[in-house]
């Protein structure tokens, strides 16, 4: 296996343009393998479509695709300028090929493939969740495999055993709503504006802990799968039966957040115990939640290990994680035929190993 830190010392050195368009954020970055490590991220920028979709209370796929068309090329120009590079300085292109919204994925794939073809450089389609999984390697003092990864976002909640780059084994996943999705839906039930997850987390900071205690789903049985849809229903019923004051809203938010955080912590502890590991990598948008970070850091420290997180700016969807993941695979000699292919559903366990 080729460790991430060893890639940068190899002869194959590239400036990789990363493109992320899987959902409602347009992300572009340049990663330079000649520099390596966190410093190798020459520039990155993200354009969020929150304002566009707020009117509808959620992502509208067709509008997301059209907005990527409008924003992607200007964002590429902006990012290259910030990196001090011209388009001809790009040595390779990495783009998100899935999973995600098919129309949004096709925008990034078409631009990435066209650019690679015009420049006569290699290109590679990157798995969106592998990008998230590897994003903590862009932090200072990155972890080295093997480790357990918690991928927790609006669309995914998974526990993965990572034995190397491309060597993944699914340990458990959500059976219904992902944790981030449950945050957003619960916030909407309580009348919070879109996107609800961050709003609910901010509100929970003012809540009284323990006033509302909700179930810790599926922690009373063995296994590493998750379920959050029932928790969302519990909050709805409590909200309907309450005085619906601002303080009650905050207390409910705190009770919900505590339930999600404790559930994730319990399952992470089980996963580490099952594989005999001490290192936990946490990635995805919900990984920016401060209470979750504190709980998982304390959990790992108590076990004599550590919890590793991406820099906060790289928790949500971004081009940096795609450029970095693509650089690792391209440096290992992996690339693809010049065809525009995307996979709205894509099992990460099918990815080839690096090395």
Coordinates of C-alpha atoms in Angstrom, one line a residue:
X1 CA 0.0 0.0 0.0
X2 CA 1.2 3.5 -0.7
X3 CA 0.6 5.9 2.2
X4 CA -0.6 9.4 1.5
X5 CA 2.5 10.9 2.9
X6 CA 4.6 8.8 0.5
X7 CA 2.8 9.9 -2.6
X8 CA 4.3 13.3 -2.4
X9 CA 7.9 11.9 -2.6
X10 CA 7.3 10.0 -5.8
X11 CA 8.5 11.1 -9.2
X12 CA 5.0 11.8 -10.5
X13 CA 4.3 15.4 -9.5
X14 CA 1.2 17.2 -10.6
X15 CA -0.9 20.3 -10.2
X16 CA -4.4 18.8 -10.0
X17 CA -7.5 20.8 -10.7
X18 CA -10.4 19.4 -8.5
X19 CA -14.1 20.0 -9.4
X20 CA -17.0 19.2 -7.1
X21 CA -20.6 19.5 -8.4
X22 CA -22.4 16.6 -6.7
X23 CA -25.3 18.6 -5.2
X24 CA -25.8 22.2 -4.3
X25 CA -22.2 23.5 -3.9
X26 CA -19.8 24.3 -6.7
X27 CA -16.3 23.6 -5.5
X28 CA -12.9 24.1 -7.3
X29 CA -9.4 23.7 -6.0
X30 CA -5.8 23.2 -7.1
X31 CA -3.6 20.7 -5.3
X32 CA 0.1 20.6 -5.9
X33 CA 1.8 17.2 -5.2
X34 CA 5.2 18.9 -5.6
X35 CA 4.5 20.6 -2.3
X36 CA 2.4 17.9 -0.6
X37 CA 0.7 17.9 2.7
X38 CA -1.8 20.6 3.7
X39 CA 0.5 23.2 2.1
X40 CA -0.1 21.5 -1.3
X41 CA -3.5 23.0 -1.4
X42 CA -2.7 26.0 -3.6
X43 CA -6.2 27.5 -3.7
X44 CA -9.8 26.5 -3.3
X45 CA -13.2 28.2 -3.5
X46 CA -16.8 27.1 -2.9
X47 CA -20.0 28.7 -4.2
X48 CA -23.0 27.7 -2.2
X49 CA -26.5 27.6 -3.7
X50 CA -28.2 28.0 -0.3
X51 CA -29.9 31.3 -1.3
X52 CA -31.2 29.7 -4.5
X53 CA -32.9 26.7 -2.8
X54 CA -34.0 28.5 0.4
X55 CA -37.3 29.5 -1.3
X56 CA -38.2 25.8 -1.8
X57 CA -37.0 24.5 1.5
X58 CA -34.7 22.0 -0.1
X59 CA -32.5 21.3 -3.1
X60 CA -34.2 21.4 -6.5
X61 CA -32.0 19.2 -8.7
X62 CA -32.7 21.0 -12.0
X63 CA -32.0 24.4 -10.5
X64 CA -28.8 23.0 -9.0
X65 CA -27.6 21.7 -12.3
X66 CA -28.3 25.0 -14.1
X67 CA -26.5 27.0 -11.4
X68 CA -23.4 24.8 -11.7
X69 CA -23.4 25.6 -15.4
X70 CA -23.4 29.3 -14.6
X71 CA -20.8 29.3 -11.8
X72 CA -18.3 26.6 -12.6
X73 CA -16.1 28.2 -15.3
X74 CA -15.9 31.6 -13.5
X75 CA -14.9 29.7 -10.3
X76 CA -12.2 27.8 -12.1
X77 CA -10.8 31.1 -13.4
X78 CA -10.9 32.6 -9.9
X79 CA -9.2 29.6 -8.3
X80 CA -6.5 29.4 -10.9
X81 CA -5.8 33.1 -10.4
X82 CA -5.6 32.7 -6.6
X83 CA -3.1 29.9 -7.1
X84 CA -1.0 32.0 -9.4
X85 CA -1.5 29.6 -12.3
X86 CA -2.8 29.7 -15.8
X87 CA -5.0 27.0 -17.3
X88 CA -2.0 25.6 -19.2
X89 CA -0.2 24.9 -15.9
X90 CA -2.7 22.2 -14.9
X91 CA -1.2 18.7 -15.2
X92 CA -4.4 16.7 -14.4
X93 CA -8.1 17.1 -13.6
X94 CA -10.1 15.3 -10.9
X95 CA -13.9 15.7 -10.8
X96 CA -16.7 14.1 -8.7
X97 CA -18.2 11.3 -10.7
X98 CA -20.7 10.2 -8.0
X99 CA -22.7 9.6 -5.9
X100 CA -24.9 12.6 -6.2
X101 CA -27.5 14.3 -8.4
X102 CA -27.1 13.0 -11.9
X103 CA -27.5 16.4 -13.6
X104 CA -25.2 18.2 -11.2
X105 CA -22.6 15.4 -11.6
X106 CA -22.7 15.7 -15.4
X107 CA -21.9 19.4 -15.3
X108 CA -18.6 18.8 -13.5
X109 CA -17.8 15.7 -15.4
X110 CA -18.3 17.4 -18.8
X111 CA -16.3 20.4 -17.9
X112 CA -13.5 18.3 -16.3
X113 CA -13.3 15.9 -19.3
X114 CA -13.4 18.7 -21.8
X115 CA -10.7 20.6 -20.1
X116 CA -8.5 17.5 -19.8
X117 CA -9.0 16.7 -23.4
X118 CA -8.1 20.2 -24.5
X119 CA -5.0 20.3 -22.4
X120 CA -4.0 16.6 -23.2
X121 CA -3.7 15.8 -19.5
X122 CA -5.1 12.8 -17.6
X123 CA -8.4 13.0 -15.8
X124 CA -10.1 10.9 -13.2
X125 CA -13.6 10.6 -11.7
X126 CA -13.5 10.7 -7.9
X127 CA -15.9 9.1 -5.5
X128 CA -17.5 11.8 -3.5
X129 CA -17.4 10.0 -0.2
X130 CA -13.8 8.9 -0.7
X131 CA -13.1 12.6 -1.0
X132 CA -14.7 13.2 2.3
X133 CA -13.0 10.2 3.9
X134 CA -9.5 11.5 2.8
X135 CA -10.1 15.1 3.6
X136 CA -8.7 14.8 7.2
X137 CA -5.4 13.9 5.5
X138 CA -5.2 17.5 4.5
X139 CA -5.0 18.6 8.2
X140 CA -1.7 19.0 10.1
X141 CA -0.5 15.6 11.6
X142 CA -2.7 13.5 9.3
X143 CA -3.7 9.9 10.4
X144 CA -2.3 6.9 8.6
X145 CA -4.4 3.8 7.9
X146 CA -5.6 1.6 9.4
X147 CA -8.4 3.5 11.1
X148 CA -12.2 3.6 11.4
X149 CA -14.0 6.4 9.5
X150 CA -17.3 7.9 10.4
X151 CA -18.8 9.5 7.3
X152 CA -21.6 11.7 8.4
X153 CA -23.4 14.2 6.2
X154 CA -26.7 15.2 4.8
X155 CA -26.9 12.1 2.5
X156 CA -24.7 9.5 4.3
X157 CA -24.1 8.1 7.7
X158 CA -21.6 5.3 7.5
X159 CA -18.9 3.6 9.6
X160 CA -16.1 2.3 7.4
X161 CA -13.0 0.2 8.2
X162 CA -10.1 1.8 6.3
X163 CA -7.0 -0.5 5.8
X164 CA -5.5 1.7 3.0
X165 CA -6.5 4.0 0.3
X166 CA -9.2 2.1 -1.7
X167 CA -9.3 -0.7 0.8
X168 CA -12.6 -0.1 2.5
X169 CA -15.1 -2.3 4.4
X170 CA -18.5 -1.1 5.3
X171 CA -19.2 -1.7 9.0
X172 CA -22.6 0.0 9.3
X173 CA -24.8 2.6 7.7
X174 CA -28.1 4.4 8.2
X175 CA -31.2 2.4 7.3
X176 CA -33.3 5.5 6.6
X177 CA -32.4 9.2 7.2
X178 CA -28.8 10.2 7.4
X179 CA -27.8 12.2 10.5
X180 CA -27.5 15.5 8.5
X181 CA -30.8 14.8 6.8
X182 CA -32.4 14.3 10.2
X183 CA -31.0 17.6 11.4
X184 CA -32.4 19.4 8.4
X185 CA -35.9 17.7 8.6
X186 CA -36.2 18.2 12.4
X187 CA -35.3 21.9 12.0
X188 CA -37.9 22.3 9.3
X189 CA -40.5 20.7 11.6
X190 CA -39.8 23.4 14.2
X191 CA -40.0 26.2 11.6
X192 CA -36.3 27.0 11.3
X193 CA -35.1 28.4 8.0
X194 CA -33.3 26.4 5.3
X195 CA -30.7 25.0 5.7
X196 CA -32.0 23.8 9.0
X197 CA -29.1 21.7 10.3
X198 CA -26.7 24.5 11.2
X199 CA -29.6 26.6 12.5
X200 CA -30.7 23.8 14.8
X201 CA -27.1 23.3 16.1
X202 CA -26.8 27.0 16.8
X203 CA -30.2 27.0 18.6
X204 CA -29.2 23.9 20.7
X205 CA -26.3 25.9 22.2
X206 CA -29.0 27.9 24.1
X207 CA -31.0 24.9 25.1
X208 CA -31.3 23.4 28.6
X209 CA -29.7 19.9 28.6
X210 CA -31.9 17.1 29.8
X211 CA -35.3 18.9 29.6
X212 CA -36.1 16.7 26.6
X213 CA -34.5 13.3 26.4
X214 CA -35.1 11.3 23.2
X215 CA -34.2 7.7 22.3
X216 CA -30.7 6.8 21.2
X217 CA -31.9 4.8 18.2
X218 CA -30.6 1.2 17.7
X219 CA -28.1 1.4 20.6
X220 CA -30.1 -1.1 22.6
X221 CA -29.2 -3.9 20.2
X222 CA -25.9 -5.2 18.7
X223 CA -24.7 -4.0 15.3
X224 CA -23.3 -0.8 13.8
X225 CA -26.3 0.4 11.7
X226 CA -28.1 3.7 12.3
X227 CA -31.7 4.9 12.1
X228 CA -32.7 8.5 12.7
X229 CA -36.3 8.8 11.2
X230 CA -37.9 7.7 14.5
X231 CA -36.0 10.3 16.4
X232 CA -37.3 13.0 14.1
X233 CA -40.8 11.8 14.8
X234 CA -40.2 12.0 18.6
X235 CA -39.2 15.6 18.3
X236 CA -42.2 16.4 16.2
X237 CA -44.6 15.0 18.8
X238 CA -42.8 16.8 21.6
X239 CA -43.0 20.1 19.7
X240 CA -46.7 19.7 19.0
X241 CA -47.4 19.1 22.6
X242 CA -45.3 21.9 23.9
X243 CA -45.9 25.6 24.4
X244 CA -43.7 26.2 21.3
X245 CA -41.9 29.1 22.9
X246 CA -38.4 30.1 21.8
X247 CA -36.8 28.5 24.9
X248 CA -38.7 25.3 24.3
X249 CA -37.5 25.3 20.7
X250 CA -34.0 25.6 22.0
X251 CA -34.5 22.9 24.6
X252 CA -35.9 20.5 21.9
X253 CA -33.0 21.3 19.6
X254 CA -30.5 20.5 22.5
X255 CA -32.3 17.2 23.2
X256 CA -32.3 16.2 19.6
X257 CA -28.6 17.1 19.1
X258 CA -27.6 15.3 22.3
X259 CA -29.4 12.2 21.1
X260 CA -27.7 12.2 17.7
X261 CA -24.3 12.9 19.1
X262 CA -24.5 10.2 21.8
X263 CA -25.9 7.7 19.2
X264 CA -23.0 8.4 16.9
X265 CA -20.5 8.1 19.8
X266 CA -21.9 4.8 21.0
X267 CA -21.6 3.3 17.5
X268 CA -18.1 4.7 17.0
X269 CA -17.0 3.1 20.2
X270 CA -18.4 -0.2 19.1
X271 CA -16.7 0.0 15.7
X272 CA -13.3 0.8 17.3
X273 CA -13.8 -2.1 19.7
X274 CA -14.8 -4.5 16.8
X275 CA -11.7 -3.7 14.7
X276 CA -9.4 -3.3 17.6
X277 CA -8.5 0.3 16.5
X278 CA -7.7 3.5 18.3
X279 CA -7.9 6.1 15.5
X280 CA -11.2 7.5 14.4
X281 CA -11.5 9.8 11.3
X282 CA -14.7 11.9 11.1
X283 CA -15.6 13.5 7.8
X284 CA -18.7 15.1 6.1
X285 CA -20.7 18.2 6.9
X286 CA -22.0 17.0 10.3
X287 CA -18.4 16.6 11.3
X288 CA -18.2 20.3 11.7
X289 CA -20.7 20.1 14.7
X290 CA -18.8 21.2 17.7
X291 CA -20.6 19.0 20.2
X292 CA -20.0 15.9 18.1
X293 CA -16.3 16.8 17.8
X294 CA -15.9 17.2 21.5
X295 CA -17.7 13.9 22.2
X296 CA -15.7 11.9 19.8
X297 CA -12.4 13.5 20.8
X298 CA -13.1 12.6 24.5
X299 CA -14.2 9.1 23.4
X300 CA -10.9 8.4 21.6
X301 CA -8.7 10.0 24.2
X302 CA -10.3 7.7 26.8
X303 CA -9.3 4.8 24.7
X304 CA -5.7 6.0 24.3
X305 CA -6.3 7.0 20.7
X306 CA -7.3 10.1 18.8
X307 CA -10.1 11.5 16.7
X308 CA -9.1 13.2 13.4
X309 CA -11.2 15.8 11.6
X310 CA -10.8 17.8 8.4
X311 CA -10.2 21.6 8.7
X312 CA -13.7 23.1 9.3
X313 CA -13.7 24.7 5.8
X314 CA -13.3 21.2 4.2
X315 CA -16.1 19.5 6.1
X316 CA -18.8 20.4 3.6
X317 CA -18.6 19.6 -0.1
X318 CA -15.5 21.2 -1.7
X319 CA -13.1 20.9 -4.5
X320 CA -10.1 20.4 -2.3
X321 CA -11.0 16.9 -1.2
X322 CA -11.6 16.0 -4.8
X323 CA -8.3 17.4 -6.0
X324 CA -6.5 15.6 -3.2
X325 CA -8.2 12.2 -3.7
X326 CA -7.7 12.5 -7.4
X327 CA -4.0 13.3 -6.9
X328 CA -3.4 10.2 -4.9
X329 CA -5.0 7.9 -7.5
X330 CA -3.4 9.7 -10.5
X331 CA 0.0 9.5 -8.8
X332 CA -0.5 5.7 -8.4
X333 CA -1.0 5.5 -12.2
X334 CA -4.8 5.3 -12.2
X335 CA -6.8 7.2 -14.8
X336 CA -9.7 6.6 -17.1
X337 CA -10.7 6.6 -20.7
X338 CA -12.0 10.0 -22.0
X339 CA -15.7 9.2 -21.6
X340 CA -18.2 11.3 -19.6
X341 CA -19.6 8.8 -17.1
X342 CA -21.2 9.5 -13.7
X343 CA -22.7 7.2 -11.1
X344 CA -25.5 8.7 -9.0
X345 CA -25.2 5.6 -6.8
X346 CA -21.8 4.2 -6.3
X347 CA -20.6 1.7 -3.7
X348 CA -17.2 2.9 -2.3
X349 CA -16.2 -0.7 -1.6
X350 CA -15.9 -1.3 -5.4
X351 CA -13.0 1.3 -5.7
X352 CA -9.6 -0.1 -6.7
X353 CA -6.9 0.0 -4.1
X354 CA -3.9 2.4 -4.4
X355 CA -0.7 0.4 -4.4

